[in-house]
Tab-separated table of C-alpha atoms in Angstrom:
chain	number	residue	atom	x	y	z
A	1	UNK	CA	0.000	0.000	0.000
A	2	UNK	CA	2.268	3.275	-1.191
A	3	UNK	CA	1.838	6.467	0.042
A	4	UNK	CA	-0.523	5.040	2.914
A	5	UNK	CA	-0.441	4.035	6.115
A	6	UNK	CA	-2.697	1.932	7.929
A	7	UNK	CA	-3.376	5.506	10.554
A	8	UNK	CA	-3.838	7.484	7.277
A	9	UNK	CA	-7.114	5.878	6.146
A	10	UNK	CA	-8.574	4.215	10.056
A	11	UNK	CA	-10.686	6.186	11.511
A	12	UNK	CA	-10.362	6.374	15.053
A	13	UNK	CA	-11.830	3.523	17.708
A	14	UNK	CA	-15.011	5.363	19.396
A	15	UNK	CA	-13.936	5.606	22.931
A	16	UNK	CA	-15.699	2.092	24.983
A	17	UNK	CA	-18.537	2.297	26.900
A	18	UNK	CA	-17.975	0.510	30.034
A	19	UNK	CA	-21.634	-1.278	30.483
A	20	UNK	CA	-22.443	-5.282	31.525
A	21	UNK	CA	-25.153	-6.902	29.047
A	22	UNK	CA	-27.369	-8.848	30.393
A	23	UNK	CA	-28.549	-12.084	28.014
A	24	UNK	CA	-32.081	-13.040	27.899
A	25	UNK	CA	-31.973	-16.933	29.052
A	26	UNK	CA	-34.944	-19.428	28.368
A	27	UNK	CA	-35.631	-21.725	31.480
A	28	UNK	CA	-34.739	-24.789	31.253
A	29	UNK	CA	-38.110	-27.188	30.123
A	30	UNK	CA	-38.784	-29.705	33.066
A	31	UNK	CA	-38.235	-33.628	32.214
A	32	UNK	CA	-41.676	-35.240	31.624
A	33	UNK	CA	-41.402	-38.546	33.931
A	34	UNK	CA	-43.795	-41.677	32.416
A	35	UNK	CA	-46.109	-43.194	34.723
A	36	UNK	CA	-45.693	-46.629	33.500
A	37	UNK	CA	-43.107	-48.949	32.155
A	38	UNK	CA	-42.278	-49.030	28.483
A	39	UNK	CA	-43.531	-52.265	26.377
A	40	UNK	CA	-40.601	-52.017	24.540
A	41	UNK	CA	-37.038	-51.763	25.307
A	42	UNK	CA	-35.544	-48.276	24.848
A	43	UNK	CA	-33.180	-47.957	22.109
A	44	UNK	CA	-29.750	-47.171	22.798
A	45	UNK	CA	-28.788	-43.705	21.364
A	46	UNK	CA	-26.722	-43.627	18.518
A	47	UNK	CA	-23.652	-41.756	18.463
A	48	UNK	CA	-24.036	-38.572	16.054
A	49	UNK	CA	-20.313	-37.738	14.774
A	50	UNK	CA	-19.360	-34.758	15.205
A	51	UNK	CA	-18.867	-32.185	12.623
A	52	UNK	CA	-14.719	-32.312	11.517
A	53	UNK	CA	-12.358	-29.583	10.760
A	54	UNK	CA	-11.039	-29.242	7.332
A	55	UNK	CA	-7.508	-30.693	7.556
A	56	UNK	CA	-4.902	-28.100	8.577
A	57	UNK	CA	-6.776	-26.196	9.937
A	58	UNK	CA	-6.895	-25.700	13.945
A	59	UNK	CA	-10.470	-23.777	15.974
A	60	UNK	CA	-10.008	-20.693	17.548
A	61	UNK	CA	-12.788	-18.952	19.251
A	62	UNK	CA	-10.858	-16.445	20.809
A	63	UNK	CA	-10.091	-14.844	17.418
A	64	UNK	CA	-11.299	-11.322	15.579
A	65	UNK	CA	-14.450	-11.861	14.045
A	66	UNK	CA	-15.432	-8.580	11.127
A	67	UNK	CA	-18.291	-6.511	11.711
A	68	UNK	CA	-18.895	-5.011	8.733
A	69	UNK	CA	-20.552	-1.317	8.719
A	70	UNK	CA	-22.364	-0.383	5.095
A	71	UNK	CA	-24.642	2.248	4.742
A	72	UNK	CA	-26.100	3.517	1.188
A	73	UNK	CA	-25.870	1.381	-1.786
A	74	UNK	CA	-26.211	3.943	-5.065
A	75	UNK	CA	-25.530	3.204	-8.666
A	76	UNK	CA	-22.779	5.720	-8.715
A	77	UNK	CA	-20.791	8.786	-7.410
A	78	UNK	CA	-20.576	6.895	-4.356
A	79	UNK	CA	-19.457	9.150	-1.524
A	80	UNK	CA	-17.586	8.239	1.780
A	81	UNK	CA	-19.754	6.294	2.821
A	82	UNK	CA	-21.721	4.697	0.121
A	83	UNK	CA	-21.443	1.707	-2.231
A	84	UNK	CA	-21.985	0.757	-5.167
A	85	UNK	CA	-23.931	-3.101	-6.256
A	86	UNK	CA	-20.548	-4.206	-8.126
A	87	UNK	CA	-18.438	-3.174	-5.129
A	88	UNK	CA	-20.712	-5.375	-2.663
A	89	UNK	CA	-20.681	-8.449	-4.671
A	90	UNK	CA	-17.215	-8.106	-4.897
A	91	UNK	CA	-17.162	-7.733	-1.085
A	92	UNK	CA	-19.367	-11.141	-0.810
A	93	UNK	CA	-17.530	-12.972	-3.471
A	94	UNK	CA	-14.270	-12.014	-1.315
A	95	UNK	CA	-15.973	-13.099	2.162
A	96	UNK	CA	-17.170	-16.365	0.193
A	97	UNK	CA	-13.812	-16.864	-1.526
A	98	UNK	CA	-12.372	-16.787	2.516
A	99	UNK	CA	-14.547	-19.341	4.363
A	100	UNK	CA	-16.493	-16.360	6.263
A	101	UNK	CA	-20.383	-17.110	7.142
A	102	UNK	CA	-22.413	-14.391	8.095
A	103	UNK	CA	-24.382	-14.170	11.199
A	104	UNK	CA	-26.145	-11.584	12.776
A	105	UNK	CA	-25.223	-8.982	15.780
A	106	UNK	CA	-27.639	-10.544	18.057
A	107	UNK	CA	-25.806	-13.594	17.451
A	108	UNK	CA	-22.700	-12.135	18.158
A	109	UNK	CA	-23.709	-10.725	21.702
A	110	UNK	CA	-25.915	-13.941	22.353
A	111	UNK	CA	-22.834	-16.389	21.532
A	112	UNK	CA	-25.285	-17.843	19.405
A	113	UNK	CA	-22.204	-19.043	16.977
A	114	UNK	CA	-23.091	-22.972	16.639
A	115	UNK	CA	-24.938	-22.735	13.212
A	116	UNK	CA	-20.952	-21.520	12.072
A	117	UNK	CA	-19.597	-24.353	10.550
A	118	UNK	CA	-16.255	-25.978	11.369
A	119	UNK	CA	-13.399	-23.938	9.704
A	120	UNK	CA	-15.240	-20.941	8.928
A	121	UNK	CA	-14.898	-17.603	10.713
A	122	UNK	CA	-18.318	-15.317	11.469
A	123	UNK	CA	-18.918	-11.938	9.748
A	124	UNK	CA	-21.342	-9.559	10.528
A	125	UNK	CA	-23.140	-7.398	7.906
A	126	UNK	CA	-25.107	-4.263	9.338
A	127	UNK	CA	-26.400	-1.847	7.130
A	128	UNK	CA	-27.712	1.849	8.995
A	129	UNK	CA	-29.966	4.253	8.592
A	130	UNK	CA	-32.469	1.782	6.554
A	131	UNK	CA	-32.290	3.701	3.272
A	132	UNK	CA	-34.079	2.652	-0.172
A	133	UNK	CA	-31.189	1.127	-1.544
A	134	UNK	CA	-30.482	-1.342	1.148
A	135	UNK	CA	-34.464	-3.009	1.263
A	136	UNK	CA	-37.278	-2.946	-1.377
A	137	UNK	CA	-39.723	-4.361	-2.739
A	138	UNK	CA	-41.437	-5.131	-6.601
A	139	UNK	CA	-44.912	-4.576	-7.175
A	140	UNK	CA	-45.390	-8.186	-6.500
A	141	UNK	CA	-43.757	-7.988	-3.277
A	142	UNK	CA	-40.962	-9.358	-3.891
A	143	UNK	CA	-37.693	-8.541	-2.887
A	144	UNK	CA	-35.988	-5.996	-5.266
A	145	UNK	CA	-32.766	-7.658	-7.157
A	146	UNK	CA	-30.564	-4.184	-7.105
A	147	UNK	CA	-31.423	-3.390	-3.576
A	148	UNK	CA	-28.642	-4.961	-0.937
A	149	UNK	CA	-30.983	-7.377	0.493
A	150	UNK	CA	-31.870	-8.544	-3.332
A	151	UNK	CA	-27.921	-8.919	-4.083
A	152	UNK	CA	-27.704	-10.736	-0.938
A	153	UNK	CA	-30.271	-13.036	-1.789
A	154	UNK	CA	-29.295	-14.002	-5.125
A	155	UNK	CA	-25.920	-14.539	-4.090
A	156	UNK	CA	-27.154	-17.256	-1.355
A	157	UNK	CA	-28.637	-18.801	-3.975
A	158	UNK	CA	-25.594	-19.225	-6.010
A	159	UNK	CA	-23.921	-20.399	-2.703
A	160	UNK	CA	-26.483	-21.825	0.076
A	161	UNK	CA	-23.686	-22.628	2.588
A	162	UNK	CA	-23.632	-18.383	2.628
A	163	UNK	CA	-26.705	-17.276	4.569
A	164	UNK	CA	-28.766	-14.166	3.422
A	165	UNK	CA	-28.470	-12.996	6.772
A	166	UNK	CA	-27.929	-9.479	8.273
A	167	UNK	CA	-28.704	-6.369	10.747
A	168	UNK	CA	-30.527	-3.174	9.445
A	169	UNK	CA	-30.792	-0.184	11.577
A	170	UNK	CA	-33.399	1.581	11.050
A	171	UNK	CA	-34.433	5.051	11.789
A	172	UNK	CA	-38.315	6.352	11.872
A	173	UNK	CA	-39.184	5.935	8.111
A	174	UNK	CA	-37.319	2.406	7.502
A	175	UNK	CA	-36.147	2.457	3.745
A	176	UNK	CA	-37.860	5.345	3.188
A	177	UNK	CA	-41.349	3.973	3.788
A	178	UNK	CA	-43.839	4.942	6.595
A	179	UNK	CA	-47.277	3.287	8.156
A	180	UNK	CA	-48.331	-0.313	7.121
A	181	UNK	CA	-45.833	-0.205	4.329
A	182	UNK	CA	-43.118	0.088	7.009
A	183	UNK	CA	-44.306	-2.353	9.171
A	184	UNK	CA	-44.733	-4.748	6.002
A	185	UNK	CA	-41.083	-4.188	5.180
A	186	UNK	CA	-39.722	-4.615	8.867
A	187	UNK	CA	-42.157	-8.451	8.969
A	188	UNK	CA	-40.817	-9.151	6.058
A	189	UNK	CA	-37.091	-8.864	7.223
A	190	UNK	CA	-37.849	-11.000	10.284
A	191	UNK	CA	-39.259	-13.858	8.644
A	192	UNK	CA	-36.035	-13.856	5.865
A	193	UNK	CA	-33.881	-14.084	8.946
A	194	UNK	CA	-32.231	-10.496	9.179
A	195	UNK	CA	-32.170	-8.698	12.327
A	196	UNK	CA	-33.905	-5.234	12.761
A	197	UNK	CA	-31.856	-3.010	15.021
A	198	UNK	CA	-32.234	-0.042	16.303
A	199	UNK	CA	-30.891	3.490	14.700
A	200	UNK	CA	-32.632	6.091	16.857
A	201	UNK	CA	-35.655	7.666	15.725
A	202	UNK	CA	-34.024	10.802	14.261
A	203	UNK	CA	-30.741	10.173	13.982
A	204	UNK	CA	-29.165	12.613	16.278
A	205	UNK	CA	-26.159	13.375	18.223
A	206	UNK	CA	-26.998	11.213	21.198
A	207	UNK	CA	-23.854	13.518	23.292
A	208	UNK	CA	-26.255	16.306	22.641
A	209	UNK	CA	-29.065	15.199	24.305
A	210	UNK	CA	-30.385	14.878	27.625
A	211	UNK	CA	-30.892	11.382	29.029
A	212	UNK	CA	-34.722	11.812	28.856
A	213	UNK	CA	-34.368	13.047	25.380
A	214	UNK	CA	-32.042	9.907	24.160
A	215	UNK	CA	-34.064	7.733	26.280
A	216	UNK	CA	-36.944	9.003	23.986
A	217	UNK	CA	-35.058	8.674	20.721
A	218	UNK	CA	-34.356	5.311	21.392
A	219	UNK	CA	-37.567	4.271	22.826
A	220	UNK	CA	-40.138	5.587	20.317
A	221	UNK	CA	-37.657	3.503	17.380
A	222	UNK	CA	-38.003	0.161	19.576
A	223	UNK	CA	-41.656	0.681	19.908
A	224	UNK	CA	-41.805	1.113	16.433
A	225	UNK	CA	-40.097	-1.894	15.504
A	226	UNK	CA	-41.541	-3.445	18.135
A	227	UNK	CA	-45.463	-2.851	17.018
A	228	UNK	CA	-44.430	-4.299	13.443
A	229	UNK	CA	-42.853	-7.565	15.030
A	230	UNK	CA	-43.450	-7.970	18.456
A	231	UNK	CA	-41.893	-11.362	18.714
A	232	UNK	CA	-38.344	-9.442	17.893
A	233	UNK	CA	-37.921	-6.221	19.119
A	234	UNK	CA	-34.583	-4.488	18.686
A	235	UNK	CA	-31.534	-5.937	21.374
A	236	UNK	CA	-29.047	-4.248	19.865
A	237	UNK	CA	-28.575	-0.190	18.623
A	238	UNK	CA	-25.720	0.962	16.500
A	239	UNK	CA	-24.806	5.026	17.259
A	240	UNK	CA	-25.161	7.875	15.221
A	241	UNK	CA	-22.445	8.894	14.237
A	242	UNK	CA	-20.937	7.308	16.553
A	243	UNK	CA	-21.349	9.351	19.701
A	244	UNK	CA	-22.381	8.294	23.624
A	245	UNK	CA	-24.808	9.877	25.280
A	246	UNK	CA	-22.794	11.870	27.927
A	247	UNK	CA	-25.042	9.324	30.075
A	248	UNK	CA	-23.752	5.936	29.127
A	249	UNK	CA	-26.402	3.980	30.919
A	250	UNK	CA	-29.088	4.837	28.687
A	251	UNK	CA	-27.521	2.616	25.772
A	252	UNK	CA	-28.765	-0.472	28.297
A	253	UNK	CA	-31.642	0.381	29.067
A	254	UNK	CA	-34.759	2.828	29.458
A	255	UNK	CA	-38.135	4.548	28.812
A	256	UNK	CA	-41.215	3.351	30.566
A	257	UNK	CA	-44.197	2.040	29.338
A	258	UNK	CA	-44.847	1.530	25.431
A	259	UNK	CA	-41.087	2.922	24.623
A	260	UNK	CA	-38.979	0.629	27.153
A	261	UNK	CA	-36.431	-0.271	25.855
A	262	UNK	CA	-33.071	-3.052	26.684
A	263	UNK	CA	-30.012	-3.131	24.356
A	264	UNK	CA	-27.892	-6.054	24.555
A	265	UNK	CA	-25.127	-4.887	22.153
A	266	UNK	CA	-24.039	-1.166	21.211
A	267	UNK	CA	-22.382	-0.845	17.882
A	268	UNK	CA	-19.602	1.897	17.327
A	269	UNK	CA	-18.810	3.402	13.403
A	270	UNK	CA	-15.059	2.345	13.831
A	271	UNK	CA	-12.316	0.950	13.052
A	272	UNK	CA	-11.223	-2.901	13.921
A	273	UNK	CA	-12.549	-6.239	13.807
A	274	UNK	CA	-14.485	-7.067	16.875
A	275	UNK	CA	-13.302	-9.784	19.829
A	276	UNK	CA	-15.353	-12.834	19.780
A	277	UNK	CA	-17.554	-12.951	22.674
A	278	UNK	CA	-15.781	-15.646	24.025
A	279	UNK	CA	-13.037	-13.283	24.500
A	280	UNK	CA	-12.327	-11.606	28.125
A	281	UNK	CA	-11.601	-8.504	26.168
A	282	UNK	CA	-15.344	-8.483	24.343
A	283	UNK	CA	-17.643	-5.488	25.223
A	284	UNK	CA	-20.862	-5.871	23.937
A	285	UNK	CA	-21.920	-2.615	24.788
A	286	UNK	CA	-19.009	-0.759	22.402
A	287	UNK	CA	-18.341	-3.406	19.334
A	288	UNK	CA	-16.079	-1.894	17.087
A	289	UNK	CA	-16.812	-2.014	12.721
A	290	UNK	CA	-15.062	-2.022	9.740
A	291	UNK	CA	-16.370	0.418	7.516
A	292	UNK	CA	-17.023	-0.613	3.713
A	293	UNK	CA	-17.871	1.625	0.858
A	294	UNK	CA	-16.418	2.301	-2.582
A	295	UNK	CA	-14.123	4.938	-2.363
A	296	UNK	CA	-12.214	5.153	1.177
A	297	UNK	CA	-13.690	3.113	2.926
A	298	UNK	CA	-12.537	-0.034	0.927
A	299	UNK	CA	-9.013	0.666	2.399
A	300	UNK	CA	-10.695	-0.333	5.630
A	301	UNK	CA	-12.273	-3.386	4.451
A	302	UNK	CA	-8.828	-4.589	2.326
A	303	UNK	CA	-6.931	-3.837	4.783
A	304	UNK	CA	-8.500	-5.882	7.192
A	305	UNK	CA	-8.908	-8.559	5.372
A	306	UNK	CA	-6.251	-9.026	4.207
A	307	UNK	CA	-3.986	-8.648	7.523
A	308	UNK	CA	-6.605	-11.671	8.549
A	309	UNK	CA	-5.517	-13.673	5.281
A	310	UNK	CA	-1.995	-13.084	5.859
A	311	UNK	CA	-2.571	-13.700	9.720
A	312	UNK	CA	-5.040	-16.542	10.330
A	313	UNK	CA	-4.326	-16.995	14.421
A	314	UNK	CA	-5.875	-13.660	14.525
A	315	UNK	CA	-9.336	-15.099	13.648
A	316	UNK	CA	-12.129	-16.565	14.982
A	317	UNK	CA	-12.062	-20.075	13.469
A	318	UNK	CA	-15.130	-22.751	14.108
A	319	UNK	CA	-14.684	-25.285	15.485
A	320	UNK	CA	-17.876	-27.694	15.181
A	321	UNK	CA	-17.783	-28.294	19.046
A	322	UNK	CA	-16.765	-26.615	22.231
A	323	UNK	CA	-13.037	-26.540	21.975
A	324	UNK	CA	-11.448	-24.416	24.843
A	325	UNK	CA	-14.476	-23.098	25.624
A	326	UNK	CA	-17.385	-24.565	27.399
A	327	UNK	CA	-20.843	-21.844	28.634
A	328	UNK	CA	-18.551	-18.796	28.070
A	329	UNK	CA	-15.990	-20.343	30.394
A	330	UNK	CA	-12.350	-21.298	29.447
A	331	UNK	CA	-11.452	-25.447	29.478
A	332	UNK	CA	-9.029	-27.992	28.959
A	333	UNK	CA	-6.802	-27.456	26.562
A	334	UNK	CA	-6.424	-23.922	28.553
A	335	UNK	CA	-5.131	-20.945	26.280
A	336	UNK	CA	-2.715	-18.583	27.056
A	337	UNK	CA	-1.696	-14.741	25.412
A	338	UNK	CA	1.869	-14.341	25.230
A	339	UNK	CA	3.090	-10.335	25.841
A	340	UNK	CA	1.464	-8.649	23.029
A	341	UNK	CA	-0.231	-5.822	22.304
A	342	UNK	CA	-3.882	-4.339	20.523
A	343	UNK	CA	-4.903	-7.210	18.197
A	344	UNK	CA	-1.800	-9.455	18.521
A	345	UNK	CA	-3.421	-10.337	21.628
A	346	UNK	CA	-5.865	-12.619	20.186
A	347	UNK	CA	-3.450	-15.192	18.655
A	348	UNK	CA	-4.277	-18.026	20.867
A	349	UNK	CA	-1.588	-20.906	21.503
A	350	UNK	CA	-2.985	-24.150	22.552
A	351	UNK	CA	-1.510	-26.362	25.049
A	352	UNK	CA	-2.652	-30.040	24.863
């Protein structure tokens, strides 16, 4: 990379917000106990193999997994922060190409990282500010083949081990659409799989605010989302522009009534792959993202990926079972981080 340096084109890491998420967890269903003896014999249980890494290749779920941030996808002049259709297939033919599987941010607060299969690393694929280009339909309500979600779509049907999967925050008008036709378009992104976050309601400087008044920017957005598909309201918010409320606490947490609220993961706009959440040094309440776009912002996406290419200790590999990890606590074989520094940390040695 000439005339570049990696601190030339980063942006700057948001500064962390110190906060503890707390994860919804289901109770556990009680064992039904028969009140009389079988007729028949039960069957022994038959061992189910378990799922095998590709040879040469070793798990690692303490490594970097991407978050990637997009926001408008245009069919050209693309500024800062925009992309353009051919750009994000490339992206997804380059994620394909490098045994990533996307997931969602819920699932990387939640852990929920089991469906990832052995040898693959998670990526995350959020999309803010819920503009036309990202989510739309035909007149037959269909999903639109140029919009984000469309390109997604088609290219998971090319490749079905790659999951149309993603987050969309979304700010009052979703993808520019408003009443029933918003709701439609937020039900229909739940049952595809994706994950509706939550944006704000106006999109403002949250370190401008009061607490009641971000309390009430992100409250009226989950009760929005929230009315259209009650059975998944927003757990996780990604910041405007990257800014904290002067009080952090509010992220969490807040509003009464029809606008309470919980978050169980806070998003930042920069500038790093994110710690798995099996890692001590994971903050779900201040993940770091890569931004992608087609000017700039591809350094950021290149250069991360490819430092990950050239470096694959750094990343979160899959393992198929629970290898050094076992309910968010570390197990036999133990790990251990030699002296190191930022993102060197994360290349884990195993001891058998």
């Amino acid at each position: 990379m000439t005339g570049l340096t990696r601190r030339s084109f980063l942006a700057a890491a948001v500064s962390s917000t110190v906060l503890a998420g707390c994860a919804d967890t289901a109770a556990d269903t009680a064992p039904v106990v028969s009140g009389s003896r079988p007729t028949q014999p039960t069957p022994t249980p038959r061992r189910t193999a378990r799922p095998r890494l590709p040879a040469g290749v070793h798990a690692n779920k303490l490594g970097l997994i991407p978050v990637l941030m997009h926001h408008r996808l245009v069919a050209s002049n693309p500024g800062s922060y925009d992309l353009t259709p051919a750009y994000f297939r490339a992206e997804l033919d380059r994620l394909y190409r490098e045994n990533y599987y996307p997931v969602r941010a819920i699932d990387l607060v939640s852990r929920n990282l089991d469906s990832v299969p052995p040898g693959k690393t998670p990526v995350v694929l959020t999309f803010d500010d819920g503009t036309p280009g990202q989510v739309a339909f035909d007149a037959g309500g269909q999903v639109a083949p140029d919009c984000a979600l469309g390109i997604l779509r088609a290219f998971h049907a090319r490749h079905p081990d790659f999951p149309a999967v993603a987050t969309f925050y979304v700010n009052k008008n979703p993808f520019g659409l408003t009443g029933a036709a918003a709701a439609q378009a937020l039900v229909r992104l739940n049952d595809l799989g994706c994950e509706v976050g939550n944006h704000t309601w106006s999109h403002p400087n949250l370190h401008t605010l009061t607490r009641a008044q971000a309390e009430a920017e992100i409250g009226s957005l989950a009760a929005l989302v929230s009315r259209a598909i009650p059975m998944a309201p927003p757990r996780t918010l990604a910041l405007p522009f990257g800014a904290h409320p002067r009080d952090p606490g509010v992220l969490a947490r807040g509003g009464a009534g029809g606008t309470a609220y919980r978050n169980l993961g806070v998003l930042l706009v920069g500038a790093e792959p994110s710690h798995s959440p099996f890692h001590p040094g994971f903050d779900p309440m201040a993940i770091p993202r890569i931004r992608c776009s087609s000017r700039d912002g591809e350094l950021e996406f290149t250069y991360w990926l490819d430092r990950l290419a050239r470096r694959t200790a750094l990343k979160f590999i899959a393992g198929g079972n629970s290898i050094g990890v076992a309910n968010g606590i570390f197990q036999s074989p133990v790990w251990e981080l030699g002296a190191c520094t930022g993102f060197d940390c994360v290349e884990e040695r195993w001891r058998r």
